[in-house]
PDB file of C-alpha atoms in Angstrom:
ATOM      1  CA  GLU H 514      52.181  36.235 -19.296  1.00  0.00           C
ATOM      2  CA  ALA H 515      55.759  34.856 -18.965  1.00  0.00           C
ATOM      3  CA  GLN H 516      55.843  31.799 -16.836  1.00  0.00           C
ATOM      4  CA  VAL H 517      57.001  28.011 -15.973  1.00  0.00           C
ATOM      5  CA  THR H 518      54.164  25.872 -15.007  1.00  0.00           C
ATOM      6  CA  GLN H 519      54.572  22.515 -13.221  1.00  0.00           C
ATOM      7  CA  ASN H 520      52.364  20.005 -12.563  1.00  0.00           C
ATOM      8  CA  PRO H 521      51.496  18.492 -10.066  1.00  0.00           C
ATOM      9  CA  ARG H 522      52.152  21.005  -7.204  1.00  0.00           C
ATOM     10  CA  TYR H 523      51.805  18.232  -4.509  1.00  0.00           C
ATOM     11  CA  LEU H 524      52.084  14.443  -4.944  1.00  0.00           C
ATOM     12  CA  ILE H 525      52.023  11.508  -2.582  1.00  0.00           C
ATOM     13  CA  THR H 526      53.008   8.315  -3.874  1.00  0.00           C
ATOM     14  CA  VAL H 527      54.040   4.917  -3.036  1.00  0.00           C
ATOM     15  CA  THR H 528      57.625   3.473  -3.645  1.00  0.00           C
ATOM     16  CA  GLY H 529      57.998   1.872  -6.998  1.00  0.00           C
ATOM     17  CA  LYS H 530      54.927   3.578  -8.538  1.00  0.00           C
ATOM     18  CA  LYS H 531      56.299   5.371 -11.754  1.00  0.00           C
ATOM     19  CA  LEU H 532      55.613   9.160 -11.947  1.00  0.00           C
ATOM     20  CA  THR H 533      56.144  12.102 -13.957  1.00  0.00           C
ATOM     21  CA  VAL H 534      56.107  15.740 -13.213  1.00  0.00           C
ATOM     22  CA  THR H 535      55.645  17.998 -16.121  1.00  0.00           C
ATOM     23  CA  CYS H 536      57.574  21.359 -17.008  1.00  0.00           C
ATOM     24  CA  SER H 537      56.433  23.788 -19.432  1.00  0.00           C
ATOM     25  CA  GLN H 538      57.758  27.336 -20.561  1.00  0.00           C
ATOM     26  CA  ASN H 539      56.076  29.746 -22.569  1.00  0.00           C
ATOM     27  CA  MET H 540      59.034  32.018 -23.212  1.00  0.00           C
ATOM     28  CA  ASN H 541      60.371  30.262 -26.362  1.00  0.00           C
ATOM     29  CA  HIS H 542      63.456  29.201 -23.861  1.00  0.00           C
ATOM     30  CA  GLU H 543      66.465  26.978 -25.112  1.00  0.00           C
ATOM     31  CA  TYR H 544      67.942  26.022 -21.496  1.00  0.00           C
ATOM     32  CA  MET H 545      65.963  24.522 -19.120  1.00  0.00           C
ATOM     33  CA  SER H 546      66.751  22.502 -16.055  1.00  0.00           C
ATOM     34  CA  TRP H 547      65.423  20.498 -12.651  1.00  0.00           C
ATOM     35  CA  TYR H 548      66.300  20.691  -9.251  1.00  0.00           C
ATOM     36  CA  ARG H 549      65.748  19.359  -5.978  1.00  0.00           C
ATOM     37  CA  GLN H 550      65.437  21.150  -2.637  1.00  0.00           C
ATOM     38  CA  ASP H 551      65.988  19.783   0.800  1.00  0.00           C
ATOM     39  CA  PRO H 552      66.497  21.461   4.354  1.00  0.00           C
ATOM     40  CA  GLY H 553      70.136  22.394   4.737  1.00  0.00           C
ATOM     41  CA  LEU H 554      70.871  21.136   1.399  1.00  0.00           C
ATOM     42  CA  GLY H 555      69.912  24.123  -0.905  1.00  0.00           C
ATOM     43  CA  LEU H 556      69.251  23.972  -4.160  1.00  0.00           C
ATOM     44  CA  ARG H 557      71.015  21.339  -6.159  1.00  0.00           C
ATOM     45  CA  GLN H 558      70.374  20.354  -9.900  1.00  0.00           C
ATOM     46  CA  ILE H 559      69.323  17.239 -11.123  1.00  0.00           C
ATOM     47  CA  TYR H 560      69.401  17.227 -14.862  1.00  0.00           C
ATOM     48  CA  TYR H 561      69.585  20.228 -17.483  1.00  0.00           C
ATOM     49  CA  SER H 562      68.701  20.743 -20.785  1.00  0.00           C
ATOM     50  CA  MET H 563      70.436  22.937 -23.405  1.00  0.00           C
ATOM     51  CA  ASN H 564      68.203  22.428 -26.142  1.00  0.00           C
ATOM     52  CA  VAL H 565      65.603  19.878 -28.069  1.00  0.00           C
ATOM     53  CA  GLU H 566      67.091  16.645 -27.689  1.00  0.00           C
ATOM     54  CA  VAL H 567      70.159  17.757 -25.692  1.00  0.00           C
ATOM     55  CA  THR H 568      70.371  16.660 -22.023  1.00  0.00           C
ATOM     56  CA  ASP H 569      72.616  15.895 -19.622  1.00  0.00           C
ATOM     57  CA  LYS H 570      73.322  15.180 -16.025  1.00  0.00           C
ATOM     58  CA  GLY H 571      73.349  17.790 -13.215  1.00  0.00           C
ATOM     59  CA  ASP H 572      74.913  16.938  -9.591  1.00  0.00           C
ATOM     60  CA  VAL H 573      71.930  14.423  -8.298  1.00  0.00           C
ATOM     61  CA  PRO H 574      70.779  12.464 -11.560  1.00  0.00           C
ATOM     62  CA  GLU H 575      70.398   9.144  -9.816  1.00  0.00           C
ATOM     63  CA  GLY H 576      67.055   7.759 -10.119  1.00  0.00           C
ATOM     64  CA  TYR H 577      65.759  10.323 -12.500  1.00  0.00           C
ATOM     65  CA  LYS H 578      65.193  10.365 -16.033  1.00  0.00           C
ATOM     66  CA  VAL H 579      64.325  13.373 -18.521  1.00  0.00           C
ATOM     67  CA  SER H 580      63.389  14.015 -21.883  1.00  0.00           C
ATOM     68  CA  ARG H 581      63.595  17.285 -24.130  1.00  0.00           C
ATOM     69  CA  LYS H 582      61.297  16.147 -27.406  1.00  0.00           C
ATOM     70  CA  GLU H 583      60.039  19.670 -27.766  1.00  0.00           C
ATOM     71  CA  LYS H 584      61.165  23.153 -26.695  1.00  0.00           C
ATOM     72  CA  ARG H 585      58.463  23.986 -24.299  1.00  0.00           C
ATOM     73  CA  ASN H 586      58.386  20.821 -22.497  1.00  0.00           C
ATOM     74  CA  PHE H 587      60.844  19.182 -19.768  1.00  0.00           C
ATOM     75  CA  PRO H 588      59.264  16.342 -18.200  1.00  0.00           C
ATOM     76  CA  LEU H 589      61.172  14.604 -14.832  1.00  0.00           C
ATOM     77  CA  ILE H 590      60.280  11.126 -14.767  1.00  0.00           C
ATOM     78  CA  LEU H 591      60.824   8.830 -11.806  1.00  0.00           C
ATOM     79  CA  GLU H 592      60.623   5.253 -12.699  1.00  0.00           C
ATOM     80  CA  SER H 593      60.886   3.740  -9.358  1.00  0.00           C
ATOM     81  CA  PRO H 594      60.403   6.275  -6.563  1.00  0.00           C
ATOM     82  CA  SER H 595      62.140   5.824  -3.157  1.00  0.00           C
ATOM     83  CA  PRO H 596      61.567   8.042   0.034  1.00  0.00           C
ATOM     84  CA  ASN H 597      64.886   9.363  -0.558  1.00  0.00           C
ATOM     85  CA  GLN H 598      63.143  11.281  -3.483  1.00  0.00           C
ATOM     86  CA  THR H 599      60.863  13.131  -1.339  1.00  0.00           C
ATOM     87  CA  SER H 600      61.706  16.733  -1.708  1.00  0.00           C
ATOM     88  CA  LEU H 601      60.481  19.745  -3.252  1.00  0.00           C
ATOM     89  CA  TYR H 602      61.003  20.102  -6.837  1.00  0.00           C
ATOM     90  CA  PHE H 603      61.551  23.549  -9.196  1.00  0.00           C
ATOM     91  CA  CYS H 604      61.791  23.568 -13.179  1.00  0.00           C
ATOM     92  CA  ALA H 605      63.428  26.495 -14.303  1.00  0.00           C
ATOM     93  CA  SER H 606      64.392  27.792 -17.623  1.00  0.00           C
ATOM     94  CA  SER H 607      66.816  30.444 -19.307  1.00  0.00           C
ATOM     95  CA  SER H 608      66.698  32.258 -22.823  1.00  0.00           C
ATOM     96  CA  SER H 609      71.020  31.280 -22.839  1.00  0.00           C
ATOM     97  CA  LEU H 610      73.360  30.264 -21.117  1.00  0.00           C
ATOM     98  CA  ALA H 611      76.316  32.351 -22.714  1.00  0.00           C
ATOM     99  CA  GLY H 612      77.830  33.635 -19.716  1.00  0.00           C
ATOM    100  CA  SER H 613      74.542  34.588 -18.228  1.00  0.00           C
ATOM    101  CA  TYR H 614      71.973  32.962 -15.529  1.00  0.00           C
ATOM    102  CA  GLU H 615      69.002  34.513 -15.476  1.00  0.00           C
ATOM    103  CA  GLN H 616      66.654  31.532 -14.923  1.00  0.00           C
ATOM    104  CA  TYR H 617      63.019  31.776 -14.388  1.00  0.00           C
ATOM    105  CA  PHE H 618      61.620  29.052 -11.837  1.00  0.00           C
ATOM    106  CA  GLY H 619      58.527  27.551 -11.438  1.00  0.00           C
ATOM    107  CA  PRO H 620      56.310  27.020  -8.734  1.00  0.00           C
ATOM    108  CA  GLY H 621      57.597  24.004  -7.202  1.00  0.00           C
ATOM    109  CA  THR H 622      56.253  20.446  -6.593  1.00  0.00           C
ATOM    110  CA  ARG H 623      56.274  18.951  -3.196  1.00  0.00           C
ATOM    111  CA  LEU H 624      56.637  14.987  -3.359  1.00  0.00           C
ATOM    112  CA  THR H 625      56.126  12.618  -0.828  1.00  0.00           C
ATOM    113  CA  VAL H 626      57.101   8.997  -1.645  1.00  0.00           C
ATOM    114  CA  THR H 627      56.015   6.571   1.230  1.00  0.00           C
TER     115      THR H 627
ATOM    116  CA  LEU J 264      82.977  23.279 -11.216  1.00  0.00           C
ATOM    117  CA  ALA J 265      82.694  26.189  -9.301  1.00  0.00           C
ATOM    118  CA  LYS J 266      81.418  26.038  -5.534  1.00  0.00           C
ATOM    119  CA  THR J 267      80.188  28.435  -3.573  1.00  0.00           C
ATOM    120  CA  THR J 268      80.600  29.365   0.026  1.00  0.00           C
ATOM    121  CA  GLN J 269      78.020  31.642   1.836  1.00  0.00           C
ATOM    122  CA  PRO J 270      77.506  32.308   5.365  1.00  0.00           C
ATOM    123  CA  ILE J 271      74.281  30.146   6.740  1.00  0.00           C
ATOM    124  CA  SER J 272      72.121  33.069   8.343  1.00  0.00           C
ATOM    125  CA  MET J 273      72.204  36.804   8.953  1.00  0.00           C
ATOM    126  CA  ASP J 274      70.435  38.977  10.941  1.00  0.00           C
ATOM    127  CA  SER J 275      69.478  42.688  10.216  1.00  0.00           C
ATOM    128  CA  TYR J 276      66.871  45.323  11.285  1.00  0.00           C
ATOM    129  CA  GLU J 277      64.554  47.422   9.147  1.00  0.00           C
ATOM    130  CA  GLY J 278      65.979  50.247   7.308  1.00  0.00           C
ATOM    131  CA  GLN J 279      69.761  48.921   7.512  1.00  0.00           C
ATOM    132  CA  GLU J 280      71.986  47.859   4.706  1.00  0.00           C
ATOM    133  CA  VAL J 281      72.779  44.177   4.405  1.00  0.00           C
ATOM    134  CA  ASN J 282      75.960  42.755   2.885  1.00  0.00           C
ATOM    135  CA  ILE J 283      75.961  39.538   2.250  1.00  0.00           C
ATOM    136  CA  THR J 284      79.079  37.704   0.704  1.00  0.00           C
ATOM    137  CA  CYS J 285      79.867  34.488  -1.428  1.00  0.00           C
ATOM    138  CA  SER J 286      83.085  32.879  -1.766  1.00  0.00           C
ATOM    139  CA  HIS J 287      83.894  31.218  -5.383  1.00  0.00           C
ATOM    140  CA  ASN J 288      87.541  30.589  -5.110  1.00  0.00           C
ATOM    141  CA  ASN J 289      87.552  28.391  -8.542  1.00  0.00           C
ATOM    142  CA  ILE J 290      85.273  30.810 -10.541  1.00  0.00           C
ATOM    143  CA  ALA J 291      85.869  29.989 -14.256  1.00  0.00           C
ATOM    144  CA  THR J 292      86.921  33.356 -17.040  1.00  0.00           C
ATOM    145  CA  ASN J 293      83.546  33.329 -18.555  1.00  0.00           C
ATOM    146  CA  ASP J 294      81.623  32.516 -15.502  1.00  0.00           C
ATOM    147  CA  TYR J 295      78.937  35.484 -14.273  1.00  0.00           C
ATOM    148  CA  ILE J 296      78.011  35.549 -10.709  1.00  0.00           C
ATOM    149  CA  THR J 297      73.954  35.703  -9.989  1.00  0.00           C
ATOM    150  CA  TRP J 298      72.453  36.276  -6.941  1.00  0.00           C
ATOM    151  CA  TYR J 299      68.403  34.869  -6.176  1.00  0.00           C
ATOM    152  CA  GLN J 300      66.164  35.224  -3.573  1.00  0.00           C
ATOM    153  CA  GLN J 301      63.646  33.003  -2.503  1.00  0.00           C
ATOM    154  CA  PHE J 302      60.613  33.309  -0.428  1.00  0.00           C
ATOM    155  CA  PRO J 303      59.286  30.088   1.567  1.00  0.00           C
ATOM    156  CA  SER J 304      57.300  27.589  -0.603  1.00  0.00           C
ATOM    157  CA  GLN J 305      58.388  29.728  -3.803  1.00  0.00           C
ATOM    158  CA  GLY J 306      60.608  29.480  -6.622  1.00  0.00           C
ATOM    159  CA  PRO J 307      63.711  31.325  -6.635  1.00  0.00           C
ATOM    160  CA  ARG J 308      63.690  34.921  -8.088  1.00  0.00           C
ATOM    161  CA  PHE J 309      66.596  36.272 -10.161  1.00  0.00           C
ATOM    162  CA  ILE J 310      68.159  39.423  -8.336  1.00  0.00           C
ATOM    163  CA  ILE J 311      70.991  40.469 -10.000  1.00  0.00           C
ATOM    164  CA  GLN J 312      74.116  39.531 -11.960  1.00  0.00           C
ATOM    165  CA  GLY J 313      77.515  40.570 -12.659  1.00  0.00           C
ATOM    166  CA  TYR J 314      81.004  39.720 -14.399  1.00  0.00           C
ATOM    167  CA  LYS J 315      83.114  42.088 -12.580  1.00  0.00           C
ATOM    168  CA  THR J 316      83.822  45.594 -10.475  1.00  0.00           C
ATOM    169  CA  LYS J 317      80.064  46.575  -9.620  1.00  0.00           C
ATOM    170  CA  VAL J 318      76.608  46.266 -10.932  1.00  0.00           C
ATOM    171  CA  THR J 319      73.421  48.220  -9.560  1.00  0.00           C
ATOM    172  CA  ASN J 320      69.643  47.436 -10.142  1.00  0.00           C
ATOM    173  CA  GLU J 321      66.670  48.962  -8.243  1.00  0.00           C
ATOM    174  CA  VAL J 322      66.836  46.064  -5.941  1.00  0.00           C
ATOM    175  CA  ALA J 323      70.448  45.626  -5.107  1.00  0.00           C
ATOM    176  CA  SER J 324      74.036  46.366  -5.764  1.00  0.00           C
ATOM    177  CA  LEU J 325      76.577  43.528  -6.731  1.00  0.00           C
ATOM    178  CA  PHE J 326      80.287  44.306  -5.816  1.00  0.00           C
ATOM    179  CA  ILE J 327      82.927  41.729  -7.342  1.00  0.00           C
ATOM    180  CA  PRO J 328      86.894  42.405  -6.884  1.00  0.00           C
ATOM    181  CA  ALA J 329      89.176  41.949  -9.213  1.00  0.00           C
ATOM    182  CA  ASP J 330      90.348  38.459  -8.547  1.00  0.00           C
ATOM    183  CA  ARG J 331      86.784  37.437  -8.887  1.00  0.00           C
ATOM    184  CA  LYS J 332      86.950  34.883  -6.068  1.00  0.00           C
ATOM    185  CA  SER J 333      84.440  36.614  -3.955  1.00  0.00           C
ATOM    186  CA  SER J 334      81.179  38.753  -4.438  1.00  0.00           C
ATOM    187  CA  THR J 335      79.005  40.853  -2.514  1.00  0.00           C
ATOM    188  CA  LEU J 336      75.266  41.285  -2.281  1.00  0.00           C
ATOM    189  CA  SER J 337      74.208  44.528  -0.861  1.00  0.00           C
ATOM    190  CA  LEU J 338      70.541  45.175  -0.197  1.00  0.00           C
ATOM    191  CA  PRO J 339      70.177  48.734   0.974  1.00  0.00           C
ATOM    192  CA  ARG J 340      67.603  49.686   3.793  1.00  0.00           C
ATOM    193  CA  VAL J 341      66.019  46.298   4.047  1.00  0.00           C
ATOM    194  CA  SER J 342      62.474  45.930   5.105  1.00  0.00           C
ATOM    195  CA  LEU J 343      60.313  42.956   6.625  1.00  0.00           C
ATOM    196  CA  SER J 344      59.523  41.566   3.147  1.00  0.00           C
ATOM    197  CA  ASP J 345      63.698  41.331   2.388  1.00  0.00           C
ATOM    198  CA  THR J 346      63.391  38.316   4.874  1.00  0.00           C
ATOM    199  CA  ALA J 347      64.333  35.301   2.605  1.00  0.00           C
ATOM    200  CA  VAL J 348      66.996  33.022   1.453  1.00  0.00           C
ATOM    201  CA  TYR J 349      69.614  34.558  -0.835  1.00  0.00           C
ATOM    202  CA  TYR J 350      71.777  32.237  -2.945  1.00  0.00           C
ATOM    203  CA  CYS J 351      74.860  32.968  -5.226  1.00  0.00           C
ATOM    204  CA  LEU J 352      75.318  31.279  -8.183  1.00  0.00           C
ATOM    205  CA  VAL J 353      78.358  30.778 -10.268  1.00  0.00           C
ATOM    206  CA  GLY J 354      78.239  28.446 -13.462  1.00  0.00           C
ATOM    207  CA  ASP J 355      80.484  26.615 -15.703  1.00  0.00           C
ATOM    208  CA  THR J 356      80.494  28.051 -19.105  1.00  0.00           C
ATOM    209  CA  SER J 357      83.299  26.139 -20.757  1.00  0.00           C
ATOM    210  CA  PRO J 358      82.410  25.110 -24.495  1.00  0.00           C
ATOM    211  CA  THR J 359      80.921  21.883 -24.878  1.00  0.00           C
ATOM    212  CA  SER J 360      81.073  19.833 -28.146  1.00  0.00           C
ATOM    213  CA  TYR J 361      77.491  21.372 -28.699  1.00  0.00           C
ATOM    214  CA  GLY J 362      79.334  24.347 -29.483  1.00  0.00           C
ATOM    215  CA  GLY J 363      77.437  26.170 -26.421  1.00  0.00           C
ATOM    216  CA  SER J 364      77.753  26.444 -22.724  1.00  0.00           C
ATOM    217  CA  GLN J 365      77.881  23.769 -20.048  1.00  0.00           C
ATOM    218  CA  GLY J 366      74.735  24.056 -18.091  1.00  0.00           C
ATOM    219  CA  ASN J 367      75.799  22.465 -14.680  1.00  0.00           C
ATOM    220  CA  LEU J 368      75.221  25.166 -12.447  1.00  0.00           C
ATOM    221  CA  ILE J 369      75.795  25.263  -8.654  1.00  0.00           C
ATOM    222  CA  PHE J 370      73.541  26.990  -6.078  1.00  0.00           C
ATOM    223  CA  GLY J 371      75.330  27.494  -2.714  1.00  0.00           C
ATOM    224  CA  LYS J 372      73.250  26.373   0.434  1.00  0.00           C
ATOM    225  CA  GLY J 373      71.983  29.983   0.660  1.00  0.00           C
ATOM    226  CA  THR J 374      71.978  32.810   3.398  1.00  0.00           C
ATOM    227  CA  LYS J 375      69.070  32.981   5.113  1.00  0.00           C
ATOM    228  CA  LEU J 376      68.199  37.116   5.964  1.00  0.00           C
ATOM    229  CA  SER J 377      66.084  37.742   8.824  1.00  0.00           C
ATOM    230  CA  VAL J 378      64.756  41.163   9.023  1.00  0.00           C
ATOM    231  CA  LYS J 379      63.606  42.438  12.185  1.00  0.00           C
ATOM    232  CA  PRO J 380      61.396  45.566  13.233  1.00  0.00           C
TER     233      PRO J 380
END
């Protein structure tokens, strides 16, 4: 089954404790992206990757890091989480962005930073 | 970057046709317009995409005027299960040094559609 998986689905952590949220897709997609969703603000893009070893900042990259060492995986790293990073995070992938934006989204990771 | 503006919320009744309009004044020549549906605690789901004029699939229709500065998602005969948030998405596809398209995608804040019996 074609899908995007995220782990963990729920995470409660404390300020400053490094964490990684994993994202994996099995569709051989080139494009992957991370979003955060907050009440009243909709979906905001954090980082995206056009292909392996190619990443770039979205609209809200501060406090986050990503890497794309292989095509299927795109982990999101929070080196020193803070309470303002408490949010619902979604990973997405797409086969191509040449004028087409049909993205497949993961189930989401709800992060709470205390 | 193309920003989008949508109504915050809309109400409808079962069986009615619902039209949600999205404004995107700065849309680029190569941009497509894409709509997503999101249920609570789930990731967004692709509904429909178009470049100009009209596109129709089994779920919805998308109307795009000639100037492409807005688009309208049309949901025919809605049911209670269509209660969700609908997002309009326009992306920046200007070429980069990679030879491909930029991937910075801007979602609007979404329109919360409530369908009542």
